Coordinates of C-alpha atoms and ligand atoms in Angstrom, one line a residue:
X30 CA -33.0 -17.9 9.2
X31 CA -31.4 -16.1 11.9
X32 CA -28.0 -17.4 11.2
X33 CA -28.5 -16.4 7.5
X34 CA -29.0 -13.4 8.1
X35 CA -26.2 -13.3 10.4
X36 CA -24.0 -14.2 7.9
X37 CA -25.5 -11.8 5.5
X38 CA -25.1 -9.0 7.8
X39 CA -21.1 -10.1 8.4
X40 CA -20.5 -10.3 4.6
X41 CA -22.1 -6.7 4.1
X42 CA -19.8 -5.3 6.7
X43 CA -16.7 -7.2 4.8
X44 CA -17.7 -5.8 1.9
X45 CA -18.3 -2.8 3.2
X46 CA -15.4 -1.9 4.9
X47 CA -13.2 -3.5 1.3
X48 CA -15.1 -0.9 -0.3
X49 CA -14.7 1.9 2.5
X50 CA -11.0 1.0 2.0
X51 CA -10.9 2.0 -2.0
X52 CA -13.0 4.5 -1.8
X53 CA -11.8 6.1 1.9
X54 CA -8.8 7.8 2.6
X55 CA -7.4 8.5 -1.0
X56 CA -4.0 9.6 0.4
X57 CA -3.7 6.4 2.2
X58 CA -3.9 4.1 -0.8
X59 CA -2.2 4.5 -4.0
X60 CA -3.7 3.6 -7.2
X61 CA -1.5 -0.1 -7.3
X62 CA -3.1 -1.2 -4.3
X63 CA -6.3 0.3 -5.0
X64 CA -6.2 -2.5 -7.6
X65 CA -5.4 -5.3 -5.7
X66 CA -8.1 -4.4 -3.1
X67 CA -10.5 -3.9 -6.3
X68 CA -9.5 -7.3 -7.2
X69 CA -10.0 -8.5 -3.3
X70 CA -13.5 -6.6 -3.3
X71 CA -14.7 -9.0 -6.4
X72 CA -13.7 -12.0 -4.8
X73 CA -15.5 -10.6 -1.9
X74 CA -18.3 -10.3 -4.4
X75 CA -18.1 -13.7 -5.9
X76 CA -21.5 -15.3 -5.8
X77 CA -19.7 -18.5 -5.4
X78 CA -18.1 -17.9 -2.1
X79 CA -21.6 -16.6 -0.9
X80 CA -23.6 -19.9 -2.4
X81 CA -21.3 -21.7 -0.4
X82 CA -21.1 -19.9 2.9
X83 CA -25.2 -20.0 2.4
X84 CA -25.4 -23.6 1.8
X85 CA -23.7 -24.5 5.2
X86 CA -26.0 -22.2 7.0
X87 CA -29.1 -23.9 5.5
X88 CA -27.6 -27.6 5.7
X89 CA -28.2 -26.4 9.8
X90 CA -24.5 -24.7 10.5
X91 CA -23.9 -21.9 12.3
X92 CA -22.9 -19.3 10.4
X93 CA -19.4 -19.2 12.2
X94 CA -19.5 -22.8 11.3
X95 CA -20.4 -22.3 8.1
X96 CA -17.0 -20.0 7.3
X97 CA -15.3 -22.4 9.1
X98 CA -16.1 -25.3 6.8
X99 CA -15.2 -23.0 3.5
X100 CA -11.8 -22.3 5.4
X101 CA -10.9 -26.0 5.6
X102 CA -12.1 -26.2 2.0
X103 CA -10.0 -23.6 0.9
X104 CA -6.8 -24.8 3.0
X105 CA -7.8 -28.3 1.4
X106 CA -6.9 -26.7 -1.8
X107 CA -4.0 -25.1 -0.7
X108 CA -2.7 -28.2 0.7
X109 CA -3.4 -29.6 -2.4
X110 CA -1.2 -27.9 -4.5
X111 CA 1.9 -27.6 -5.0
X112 CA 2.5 -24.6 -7.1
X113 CA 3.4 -21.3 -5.3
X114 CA 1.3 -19.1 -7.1
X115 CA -1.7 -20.5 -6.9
X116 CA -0.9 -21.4 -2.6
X117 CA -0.9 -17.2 -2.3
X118 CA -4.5 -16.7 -4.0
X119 CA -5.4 -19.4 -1.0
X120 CA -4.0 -17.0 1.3
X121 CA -5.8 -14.4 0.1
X122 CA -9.4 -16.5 0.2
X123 CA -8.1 -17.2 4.1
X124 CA -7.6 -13.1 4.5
X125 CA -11.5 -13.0 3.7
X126 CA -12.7 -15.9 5.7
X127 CA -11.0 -14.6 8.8
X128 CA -12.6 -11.0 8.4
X129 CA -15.5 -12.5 8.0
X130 CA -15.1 -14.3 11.2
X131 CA -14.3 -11.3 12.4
X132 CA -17.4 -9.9 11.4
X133 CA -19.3 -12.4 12.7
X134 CA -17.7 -12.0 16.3
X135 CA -18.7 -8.7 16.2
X136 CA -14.3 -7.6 16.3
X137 CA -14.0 -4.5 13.6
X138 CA -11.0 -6.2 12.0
X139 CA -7.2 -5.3 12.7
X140 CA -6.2 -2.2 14.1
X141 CA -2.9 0.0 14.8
X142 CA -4.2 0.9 18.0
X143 CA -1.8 -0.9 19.9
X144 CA 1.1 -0.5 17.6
X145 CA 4.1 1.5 18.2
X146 CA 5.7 3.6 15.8
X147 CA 8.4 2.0 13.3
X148 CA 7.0 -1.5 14.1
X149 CA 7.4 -4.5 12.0
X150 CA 4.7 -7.2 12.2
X151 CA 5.3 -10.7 12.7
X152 CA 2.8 -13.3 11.9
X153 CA 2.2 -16.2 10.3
X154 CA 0.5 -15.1 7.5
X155 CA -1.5 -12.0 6.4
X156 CA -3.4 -11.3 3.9
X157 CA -3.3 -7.9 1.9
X158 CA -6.2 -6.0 3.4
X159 CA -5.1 -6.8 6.7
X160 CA -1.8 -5.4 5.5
X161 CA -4.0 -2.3 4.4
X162 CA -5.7 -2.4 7.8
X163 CA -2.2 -1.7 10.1
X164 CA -1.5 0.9 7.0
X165 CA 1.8 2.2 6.3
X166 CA 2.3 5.2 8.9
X167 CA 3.5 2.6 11.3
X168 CA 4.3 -0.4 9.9
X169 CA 7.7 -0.5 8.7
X170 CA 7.9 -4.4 8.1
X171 CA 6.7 -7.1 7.9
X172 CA 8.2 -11.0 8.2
X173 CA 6.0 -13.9 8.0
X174 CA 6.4 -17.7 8.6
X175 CA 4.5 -18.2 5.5
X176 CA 4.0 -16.5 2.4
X177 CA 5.9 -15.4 0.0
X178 CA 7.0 -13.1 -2.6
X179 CA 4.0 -13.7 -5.2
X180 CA 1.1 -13.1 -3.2
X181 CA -1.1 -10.2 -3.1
X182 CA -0.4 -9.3 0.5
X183 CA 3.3 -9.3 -1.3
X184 CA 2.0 -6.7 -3.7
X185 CA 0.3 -4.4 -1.3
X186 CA 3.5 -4.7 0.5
X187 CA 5.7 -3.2 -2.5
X188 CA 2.9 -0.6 -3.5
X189 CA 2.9 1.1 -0.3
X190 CA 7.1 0.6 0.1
X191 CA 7.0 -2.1 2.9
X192 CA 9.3 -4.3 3.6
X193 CA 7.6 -7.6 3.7
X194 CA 10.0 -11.0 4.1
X195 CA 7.8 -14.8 4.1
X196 CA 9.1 -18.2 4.8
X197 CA 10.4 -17.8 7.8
X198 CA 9.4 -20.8 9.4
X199 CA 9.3 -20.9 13.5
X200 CA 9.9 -17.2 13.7
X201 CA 7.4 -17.0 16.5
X202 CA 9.0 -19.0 18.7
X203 CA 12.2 -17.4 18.4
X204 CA 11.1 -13.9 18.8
X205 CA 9.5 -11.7 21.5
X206 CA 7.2 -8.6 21.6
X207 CA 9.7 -5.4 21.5
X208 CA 12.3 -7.4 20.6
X209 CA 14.7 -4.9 18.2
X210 CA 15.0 -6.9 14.8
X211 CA 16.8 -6.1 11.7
X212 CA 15.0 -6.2 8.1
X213 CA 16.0 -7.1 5.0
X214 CA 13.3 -6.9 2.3
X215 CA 15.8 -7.3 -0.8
X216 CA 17.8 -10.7 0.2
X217 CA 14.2 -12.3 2.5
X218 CA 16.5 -11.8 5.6
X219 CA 15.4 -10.9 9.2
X220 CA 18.0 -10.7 12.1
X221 CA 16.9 -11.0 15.6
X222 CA 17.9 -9.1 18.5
X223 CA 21.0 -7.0 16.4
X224 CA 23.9 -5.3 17.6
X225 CA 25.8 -2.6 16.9
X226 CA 28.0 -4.2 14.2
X227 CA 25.3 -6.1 12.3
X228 CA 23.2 -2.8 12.4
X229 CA 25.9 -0.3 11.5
X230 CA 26.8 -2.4 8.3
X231 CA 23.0 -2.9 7.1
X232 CA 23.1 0.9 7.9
X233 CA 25.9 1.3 5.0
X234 CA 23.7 -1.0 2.8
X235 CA 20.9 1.0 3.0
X236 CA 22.7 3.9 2.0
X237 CA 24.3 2.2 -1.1
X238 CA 20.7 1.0 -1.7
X239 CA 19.4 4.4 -2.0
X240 CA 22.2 5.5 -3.9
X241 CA 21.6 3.1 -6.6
X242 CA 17.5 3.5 -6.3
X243 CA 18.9 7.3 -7.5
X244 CA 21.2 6.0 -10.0
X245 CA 18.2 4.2 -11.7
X246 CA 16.0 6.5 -11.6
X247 CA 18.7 8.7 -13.7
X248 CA 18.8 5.8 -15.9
X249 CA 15.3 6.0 -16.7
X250 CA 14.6 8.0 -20.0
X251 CA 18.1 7.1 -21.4
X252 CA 17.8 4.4 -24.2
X253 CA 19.5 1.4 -23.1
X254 CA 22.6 1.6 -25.8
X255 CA 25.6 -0.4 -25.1
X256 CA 29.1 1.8 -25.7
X257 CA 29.2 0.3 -29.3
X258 CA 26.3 1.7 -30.1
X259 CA 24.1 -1.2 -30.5
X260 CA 20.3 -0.8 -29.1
X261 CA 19.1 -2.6 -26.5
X262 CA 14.8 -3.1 -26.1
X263 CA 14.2 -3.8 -22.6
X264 CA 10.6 -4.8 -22.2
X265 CA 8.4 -5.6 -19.0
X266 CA 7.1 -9.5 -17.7
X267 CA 3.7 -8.5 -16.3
X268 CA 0.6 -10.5 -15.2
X269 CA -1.7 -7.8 -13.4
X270 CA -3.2 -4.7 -14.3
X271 CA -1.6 -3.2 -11.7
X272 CA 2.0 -4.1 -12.9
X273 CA 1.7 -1.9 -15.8
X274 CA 2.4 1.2 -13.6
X275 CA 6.0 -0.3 -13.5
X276 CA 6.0 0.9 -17.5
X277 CA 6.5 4.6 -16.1
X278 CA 8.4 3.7 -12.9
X279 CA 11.3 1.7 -14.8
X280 CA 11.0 3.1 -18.5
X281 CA 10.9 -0.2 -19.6
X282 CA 9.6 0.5 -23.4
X283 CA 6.5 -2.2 -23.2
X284 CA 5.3 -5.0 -22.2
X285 CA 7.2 -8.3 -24.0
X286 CA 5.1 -10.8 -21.8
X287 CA 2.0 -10.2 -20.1
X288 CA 0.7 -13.6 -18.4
X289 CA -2.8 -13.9 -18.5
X290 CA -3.5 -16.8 -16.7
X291 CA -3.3 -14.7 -13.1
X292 CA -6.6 -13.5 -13.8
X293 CA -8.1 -16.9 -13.9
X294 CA -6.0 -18.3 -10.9
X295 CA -7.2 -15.4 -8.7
X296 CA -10.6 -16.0 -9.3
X297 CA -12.9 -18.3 -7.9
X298 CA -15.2 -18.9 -10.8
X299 CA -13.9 -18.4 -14.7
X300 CA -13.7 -15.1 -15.6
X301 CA -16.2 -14.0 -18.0
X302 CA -16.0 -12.3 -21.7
X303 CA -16.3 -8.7 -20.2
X304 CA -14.1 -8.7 -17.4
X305 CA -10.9 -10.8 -19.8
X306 CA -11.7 -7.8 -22.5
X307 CA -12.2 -5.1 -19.2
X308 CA -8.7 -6.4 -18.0
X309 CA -7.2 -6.2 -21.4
X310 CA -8.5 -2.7 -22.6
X311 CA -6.8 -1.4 -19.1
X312 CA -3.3 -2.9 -19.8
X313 CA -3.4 -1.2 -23.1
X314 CA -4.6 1.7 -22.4
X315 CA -2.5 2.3 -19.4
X316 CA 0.7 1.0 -21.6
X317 CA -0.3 4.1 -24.4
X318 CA 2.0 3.6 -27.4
X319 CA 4.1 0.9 -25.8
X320 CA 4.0 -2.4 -27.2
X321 CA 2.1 -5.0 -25.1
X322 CA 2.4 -8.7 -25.7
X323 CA -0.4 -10.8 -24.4
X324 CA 0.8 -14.6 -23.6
X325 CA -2.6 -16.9 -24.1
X326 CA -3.7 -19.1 -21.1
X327 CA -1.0 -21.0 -19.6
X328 CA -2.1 -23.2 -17.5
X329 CA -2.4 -26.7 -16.7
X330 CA 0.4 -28.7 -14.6
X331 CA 1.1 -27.3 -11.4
X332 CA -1.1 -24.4 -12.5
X333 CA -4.8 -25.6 -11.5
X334 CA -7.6 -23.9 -11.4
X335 CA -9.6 -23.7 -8.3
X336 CA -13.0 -24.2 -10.7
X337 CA -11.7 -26.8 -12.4
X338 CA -11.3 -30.5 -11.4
X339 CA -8.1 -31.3 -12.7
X340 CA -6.9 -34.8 -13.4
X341 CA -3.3 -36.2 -11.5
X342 CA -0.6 -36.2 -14.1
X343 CA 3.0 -38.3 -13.7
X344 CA 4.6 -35.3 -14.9
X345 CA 2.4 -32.0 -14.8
X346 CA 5.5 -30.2 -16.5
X347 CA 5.1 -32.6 -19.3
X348 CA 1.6 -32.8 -19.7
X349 CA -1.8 -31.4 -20.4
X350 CA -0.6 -27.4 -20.1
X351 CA -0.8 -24.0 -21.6
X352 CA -1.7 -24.6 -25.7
X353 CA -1.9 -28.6 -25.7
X354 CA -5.8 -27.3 -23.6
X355 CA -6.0 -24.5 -25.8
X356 CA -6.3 -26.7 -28.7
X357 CA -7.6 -29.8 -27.6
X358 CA -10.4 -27.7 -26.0
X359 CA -10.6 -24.8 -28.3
X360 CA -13.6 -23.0 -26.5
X361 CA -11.6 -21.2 -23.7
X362 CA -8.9 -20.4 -26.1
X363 CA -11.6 -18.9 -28.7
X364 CA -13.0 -17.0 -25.8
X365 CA -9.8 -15.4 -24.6
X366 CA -8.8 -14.2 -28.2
X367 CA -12.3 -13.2 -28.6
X368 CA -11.6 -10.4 -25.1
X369 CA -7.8 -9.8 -26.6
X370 CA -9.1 -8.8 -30.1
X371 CA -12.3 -6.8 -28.6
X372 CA -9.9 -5.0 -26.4
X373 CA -7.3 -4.0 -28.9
X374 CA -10.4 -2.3 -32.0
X375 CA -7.9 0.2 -33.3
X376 CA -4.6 -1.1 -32.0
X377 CA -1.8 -3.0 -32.7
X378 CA -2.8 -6.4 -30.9
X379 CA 0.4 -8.9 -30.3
X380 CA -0.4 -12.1 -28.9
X381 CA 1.5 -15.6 -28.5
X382 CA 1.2 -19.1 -27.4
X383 CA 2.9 -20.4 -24.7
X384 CA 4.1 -24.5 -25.2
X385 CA 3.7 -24.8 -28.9
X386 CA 6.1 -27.9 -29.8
X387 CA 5.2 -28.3 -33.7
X388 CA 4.7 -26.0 -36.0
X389 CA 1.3 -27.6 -36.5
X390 CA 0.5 -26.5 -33.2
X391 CA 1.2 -23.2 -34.0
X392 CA -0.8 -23.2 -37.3
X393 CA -3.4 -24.5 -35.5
X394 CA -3.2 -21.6 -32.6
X395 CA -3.0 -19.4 -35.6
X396 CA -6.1 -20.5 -37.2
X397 CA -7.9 -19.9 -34.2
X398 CA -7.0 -16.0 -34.1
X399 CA -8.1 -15.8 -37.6
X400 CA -11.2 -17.2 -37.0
X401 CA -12.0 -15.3 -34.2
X402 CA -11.0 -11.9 -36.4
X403 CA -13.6 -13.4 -38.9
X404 CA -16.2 -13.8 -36.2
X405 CA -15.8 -10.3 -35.0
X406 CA -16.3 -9.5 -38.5
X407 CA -19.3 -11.0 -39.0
X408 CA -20.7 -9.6 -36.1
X409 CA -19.2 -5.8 -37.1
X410 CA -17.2 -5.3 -34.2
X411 CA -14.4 -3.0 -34.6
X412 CA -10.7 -4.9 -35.1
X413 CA -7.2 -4.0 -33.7
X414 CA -5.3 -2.4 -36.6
X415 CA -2.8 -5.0 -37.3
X416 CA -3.0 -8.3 -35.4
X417 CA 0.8 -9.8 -34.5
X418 CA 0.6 -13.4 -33.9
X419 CA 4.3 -14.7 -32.1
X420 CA 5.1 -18.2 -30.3
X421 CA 7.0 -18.9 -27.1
X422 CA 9.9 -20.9 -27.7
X423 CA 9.9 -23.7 -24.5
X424 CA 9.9 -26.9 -26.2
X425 CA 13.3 -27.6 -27.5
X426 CA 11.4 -29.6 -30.5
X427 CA 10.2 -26.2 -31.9
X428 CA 13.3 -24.5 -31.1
X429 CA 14.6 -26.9 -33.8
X430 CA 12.2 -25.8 -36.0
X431 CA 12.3 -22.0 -36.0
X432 CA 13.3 -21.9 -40.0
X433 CA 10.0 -23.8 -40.6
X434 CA 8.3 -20.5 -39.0
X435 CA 9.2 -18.3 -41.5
X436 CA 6.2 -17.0 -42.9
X437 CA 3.9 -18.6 -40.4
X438 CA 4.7 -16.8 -36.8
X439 CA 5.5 -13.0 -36.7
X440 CA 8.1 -13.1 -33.8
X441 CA 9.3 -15.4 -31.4
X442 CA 10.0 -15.2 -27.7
X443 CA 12.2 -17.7 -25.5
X444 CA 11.0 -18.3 -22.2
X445 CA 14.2 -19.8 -20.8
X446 CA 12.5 -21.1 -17.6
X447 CA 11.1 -23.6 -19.3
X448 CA 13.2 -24.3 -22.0
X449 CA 15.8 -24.4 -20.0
X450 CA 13.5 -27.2 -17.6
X451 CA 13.1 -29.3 -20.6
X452 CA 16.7 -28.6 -21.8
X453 CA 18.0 -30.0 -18.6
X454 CA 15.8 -32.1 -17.6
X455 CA 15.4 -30.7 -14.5
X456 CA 12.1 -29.7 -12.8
X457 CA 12.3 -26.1 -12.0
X458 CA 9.8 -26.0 -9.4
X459 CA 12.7 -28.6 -7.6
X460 CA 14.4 -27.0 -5.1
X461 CA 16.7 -29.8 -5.3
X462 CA 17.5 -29.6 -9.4
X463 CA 16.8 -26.5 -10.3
X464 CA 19.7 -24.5 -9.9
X465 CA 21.9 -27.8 -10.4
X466 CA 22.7 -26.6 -14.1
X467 CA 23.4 -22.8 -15.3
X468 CA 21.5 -20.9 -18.8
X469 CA 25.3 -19.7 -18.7
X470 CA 26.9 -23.3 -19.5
X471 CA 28.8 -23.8 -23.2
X472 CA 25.8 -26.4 -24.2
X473 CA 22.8 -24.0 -23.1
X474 CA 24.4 -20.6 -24.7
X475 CA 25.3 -22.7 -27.4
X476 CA 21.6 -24.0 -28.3
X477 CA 20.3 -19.7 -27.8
X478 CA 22.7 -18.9 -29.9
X479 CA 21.8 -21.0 -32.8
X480 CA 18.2 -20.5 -32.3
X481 CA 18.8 -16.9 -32.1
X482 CA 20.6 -16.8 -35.8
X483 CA 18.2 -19.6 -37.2
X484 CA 15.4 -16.5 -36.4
X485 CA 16.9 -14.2 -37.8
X486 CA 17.8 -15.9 -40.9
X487 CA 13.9 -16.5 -41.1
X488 CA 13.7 -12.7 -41.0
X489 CA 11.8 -13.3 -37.3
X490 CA 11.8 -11.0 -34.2
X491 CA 13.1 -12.7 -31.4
X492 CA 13.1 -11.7 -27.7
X493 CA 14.0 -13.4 -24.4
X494 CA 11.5 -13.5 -22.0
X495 CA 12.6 -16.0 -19.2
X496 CA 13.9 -14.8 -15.4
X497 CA 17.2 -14.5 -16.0
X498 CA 17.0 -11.6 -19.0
X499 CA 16.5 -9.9 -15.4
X500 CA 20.1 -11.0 -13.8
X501 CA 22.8 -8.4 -15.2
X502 CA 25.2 -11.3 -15.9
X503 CA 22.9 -13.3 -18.4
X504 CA 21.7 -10.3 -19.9
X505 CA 25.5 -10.0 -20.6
X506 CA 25.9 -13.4 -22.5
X507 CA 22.2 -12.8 -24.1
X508 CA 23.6 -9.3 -25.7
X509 CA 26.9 -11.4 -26.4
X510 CA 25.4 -13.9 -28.2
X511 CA 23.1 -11.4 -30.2
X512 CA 20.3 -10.7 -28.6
X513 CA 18.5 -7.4 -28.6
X514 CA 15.1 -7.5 -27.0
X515 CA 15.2 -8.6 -23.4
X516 CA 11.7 -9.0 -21.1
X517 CA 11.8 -9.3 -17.7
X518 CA 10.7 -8.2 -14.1
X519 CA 10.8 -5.1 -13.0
X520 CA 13.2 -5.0 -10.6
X521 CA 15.9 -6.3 -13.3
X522 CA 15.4 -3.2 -15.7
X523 CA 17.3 -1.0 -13.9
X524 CA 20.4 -2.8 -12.9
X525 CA 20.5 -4.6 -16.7
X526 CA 20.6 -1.4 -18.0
X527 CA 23.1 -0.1 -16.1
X528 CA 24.8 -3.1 -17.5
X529 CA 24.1 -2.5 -21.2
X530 CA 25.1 1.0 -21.3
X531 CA 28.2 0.2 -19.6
X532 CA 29.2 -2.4 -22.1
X533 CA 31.0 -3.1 -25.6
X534 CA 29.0 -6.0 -27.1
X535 CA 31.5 -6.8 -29.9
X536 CA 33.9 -7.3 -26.7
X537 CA 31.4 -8.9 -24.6
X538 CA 30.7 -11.6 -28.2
X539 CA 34.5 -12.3 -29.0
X540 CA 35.1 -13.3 -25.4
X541 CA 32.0 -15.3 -25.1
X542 CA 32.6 -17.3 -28.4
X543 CA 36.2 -17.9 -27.0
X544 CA 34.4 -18.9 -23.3
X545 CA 32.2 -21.2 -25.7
X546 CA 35.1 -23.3 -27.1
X547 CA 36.1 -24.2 -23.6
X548 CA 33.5 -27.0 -21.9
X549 CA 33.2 -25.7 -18.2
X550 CA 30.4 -26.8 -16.6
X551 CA 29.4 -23.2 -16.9
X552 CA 31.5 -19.9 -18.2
X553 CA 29.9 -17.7 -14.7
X554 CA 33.3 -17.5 -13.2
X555 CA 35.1 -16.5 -16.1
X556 CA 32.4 -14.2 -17.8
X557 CA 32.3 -12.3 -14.4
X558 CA 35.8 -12.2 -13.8
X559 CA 36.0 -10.4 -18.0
X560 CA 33.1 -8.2 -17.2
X561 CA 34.8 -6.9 -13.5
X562 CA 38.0 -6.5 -15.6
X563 CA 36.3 -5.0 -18.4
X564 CA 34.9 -2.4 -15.4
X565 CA 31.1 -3.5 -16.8
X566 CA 28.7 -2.5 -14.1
X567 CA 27.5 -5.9 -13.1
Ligands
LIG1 C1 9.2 -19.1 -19.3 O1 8.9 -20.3 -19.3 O2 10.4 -18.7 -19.4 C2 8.2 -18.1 -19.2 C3 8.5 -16.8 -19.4 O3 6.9 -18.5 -18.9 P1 6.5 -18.9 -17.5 O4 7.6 -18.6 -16.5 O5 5.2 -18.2 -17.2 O6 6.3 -20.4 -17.7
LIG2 MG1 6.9 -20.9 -19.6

């Protein structure tokens, strides 16, 4: 008994102090990392983490013990699994456990106390309240062994403008208390003990850096029109609330892929009907008029939940994923449109389906929407205005079949990081294959640009949602080959348009079809060397 309520006392003051954090100092955290720490706070809440830490204690654990054992059961996990994404929400479960052993030791987590000013922190791996706990004032970077760029402690990081580098492995042998050390938060670089040299040139970098920040910032409000005259839509890859606030920061004009499986990967138990709708309602009400477009459940493969025993595949790329579960087990599916149509009652809702290789797939996907617009008919709930129903094209089998869409799909989207997997044959989570072939090779533009005309002589809206609409270069060949809707992260919208207003996309097409008659193993060199000559602002 005494250890439970040991152990109840510790969780109360890590939950306490989570919600002291929101709710303190308002100056001190902005409104993005409010919502991470929201998000924190409720798996602070989970009942599942507390069953667990409970059951320990009453199997005769100490409660120290007890957060010990769901540690090494969470790092089994993260052991386990091989997809980055999903490793970072481990972190962040670790980031609880150890304030809560904290807690139980009676030590008030982190503090700045001992830090001097303009420090950057060097660890192995942090988690974002701890981040929150050494604050901004001080902290002016941060480089880890572990981590990386998609975890929340990653997100923090960015809200409140730090610095943060991760996979720097045996940095902490290598590098001293007070040693001076140079930063680099935009190429993952950290330079030990620099010299004058070294420091006067990433001096000139950061002044270029701010130069440009200013440059697009300018760029913001002005439509992205290429000197031709043709308009450019460039639209916002999202997966968090939180990321909507990019909307106002980049002037991106929507969202053209919002990936809803985050929510369910950073949760420890599924998420329930109100919180999917809760989650949805925000992204559109924070987006306004701008076009949202939700992307159905995509998981499976790599992508496992922590609630959910999955079964070992041969090839997770090529397996059970994304609308192959949606279909075969329709209830999670039905659920999730269920939340997406709730959330949009009097808006325009656009969803799609991520994966669909037939057109019967898509039908199929299709016929779910409609029932679920039936059920909340039945039931007199109030409906979105006009319900958009698009596809993902991944799986080069339906990118052969975009004329059979007409009629069935309202618009399509290619995610080239997969389709460009599958196209290739190469595993892009393989460090060893996956930058072995180039989007930008004759045979790759080739097949976009055929599936690009096939859709629009369907009469179907097509977009390009994959990484690299974000890289100036591709977004170059995407315009060239015809493309006019680009979705991407946020840091590519300002450089990209900087691109597109800088460029003549008749030009940029003639030299890329003549680049396309030519079989190079890809046309990079040559379509950089025509833009630089061309003066385009790569
Ligand atoms: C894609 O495959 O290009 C895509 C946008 O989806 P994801 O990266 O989430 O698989
Ligand atoms: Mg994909």
């Amino acid at each position: 008994m005494e250890e439970e309520r040991r152990l109840e006392a510790a969780l109360a003051q890590v939950r306490n102090s989570l919600s002291h954090m929101i709710d303190g100092d308002p100056g001190r955290i902005s409104g993005v990392s409010r919502e991470v720490l929201e998000t924190f706070l409720m798996l602070a809440n989970d009942p599942g983490w507390e069953v667990k830490l409970k059951h320990g204690v009453r199997a005769g654990l100490s409660a120290d013990a007890a957060v010990e054992r769901v540690r090494g059961e969470h790092r089994a996990k993260f052991n386990a699994t091989r997809d980055p994404y999903l490793r970072e929400r481990m972190h962040d479960l670790e980031d609880l456990d150890n304030r809560l052993l904290r807690a139980l030791a009676g030590v008030d987590g982190a503090t700045s106390q001992a830090m001097p000013d303009d420090a950057i922190l060097i660890a192995r791996e942090l988690g974002p309240a701890e981040l929150l706990d050494y604050g901004a004032e001080r902290l002016k970077g941060v480089a880890l062994e572990d981590g990386s760029n998609t975890g929340h402690a990653a997100i923090v990081a960015r809200a409140l403008g730090i610095p943060m580098v991760g996979m720097l492995p045996g940095l902490l042998s290598r590098v001293e208390a007070g040693d001076a050390v140079v930063l680099d938060g935009e190429r993952g670089e950290l330079r030990l003990r620099a010299e004058g040299q070294v420091i006067s040139a990433y001096s000139q970098r950061l002044n270029l850096r701010s130069a440009r920040a200013a440059e697009f910032a300018r760029l913001k409000d002005i439509p992205p029109i290429t000197t031709d005259g043709q308009r450019m839509t460039l639209l916002l890859n999202a997966g968090l609330a939180l990321d909507v606030h990019h909307l106002d920061e980049t002037g991106a004009e929507g969202i053209g892929l919002f990936r809803t499986e985050f929510q369910f990967m950073v949760s420890e138990t599924l998420p329930r009907l109100e919180s999917q709708t809760l989650l949805y309602r925000d992204v559109l009400e924070a987006a306004g008029d701008r076009p949202v477009t939700f992307r159905t459940l995509d998981l499976g493969g790599d992508k496992v939940l922590p609630y959910v025993a999955a079964e070992r595949e041969e090839n997770p790329a090529l397996g059970w994923r994304a609308v192959r579960i949606g279909l075969d087990r329709p209830a999670l599916l039905r659920y999730q449109l269920r939340a997406l149509i709730s959330a949009a009652a009097g808006r325009t809702l656009r969803v799609m389906f991520p994966l669909v290789t037939t057109v019967q797939e898509f039908d199929a996907a299709r016929e779910l929407v409609d029932r679920e617009l039936e059920w909340g008919h039945r039931h007199g709930r109030s409906a979105p205005l006009k319900v958009e129903v698009g596809v993902m094209v991944e799986a080069p089998a339906l990118a052969w079949a975009v004329p059979d869409l007409k009629g069935r799909a309202d618009f399509l989207s290619i995610g080239t990081n997969d389709l460009m997997q599958y196209f290739f044959a190469a595993d892009r989570g393989n460090q060893r294959v996956s930058e072995r072939y180039d989007v930008l090779s004759p045979p790759a533009l080739r097949f976009l640009k055929r599936i690009r005309e096939d859709a629009e002589n369907a009469g179907l809206h097509i977009s390009i949602c994959g990484e690299a609409a974000g890289r100036p270069l591709e977004a170059l060949a995407f315009t060239a080959l015809g493309f006019r809707r680009l979705s991407m992260p946020a840091s590519g919208i300002g450089p990209v348009k900087r691109l597109i207003l800088s460029i003549d996309a008749g030009d940029a097409a003639s030299a890329v079809e003549d680049m396309l008659n030519e079989s190079p193993a890809s046309i990079r060199p040559e379509l950089t060397a025509f833009a630089v000559g061309r003066g385009y602002a790569l």
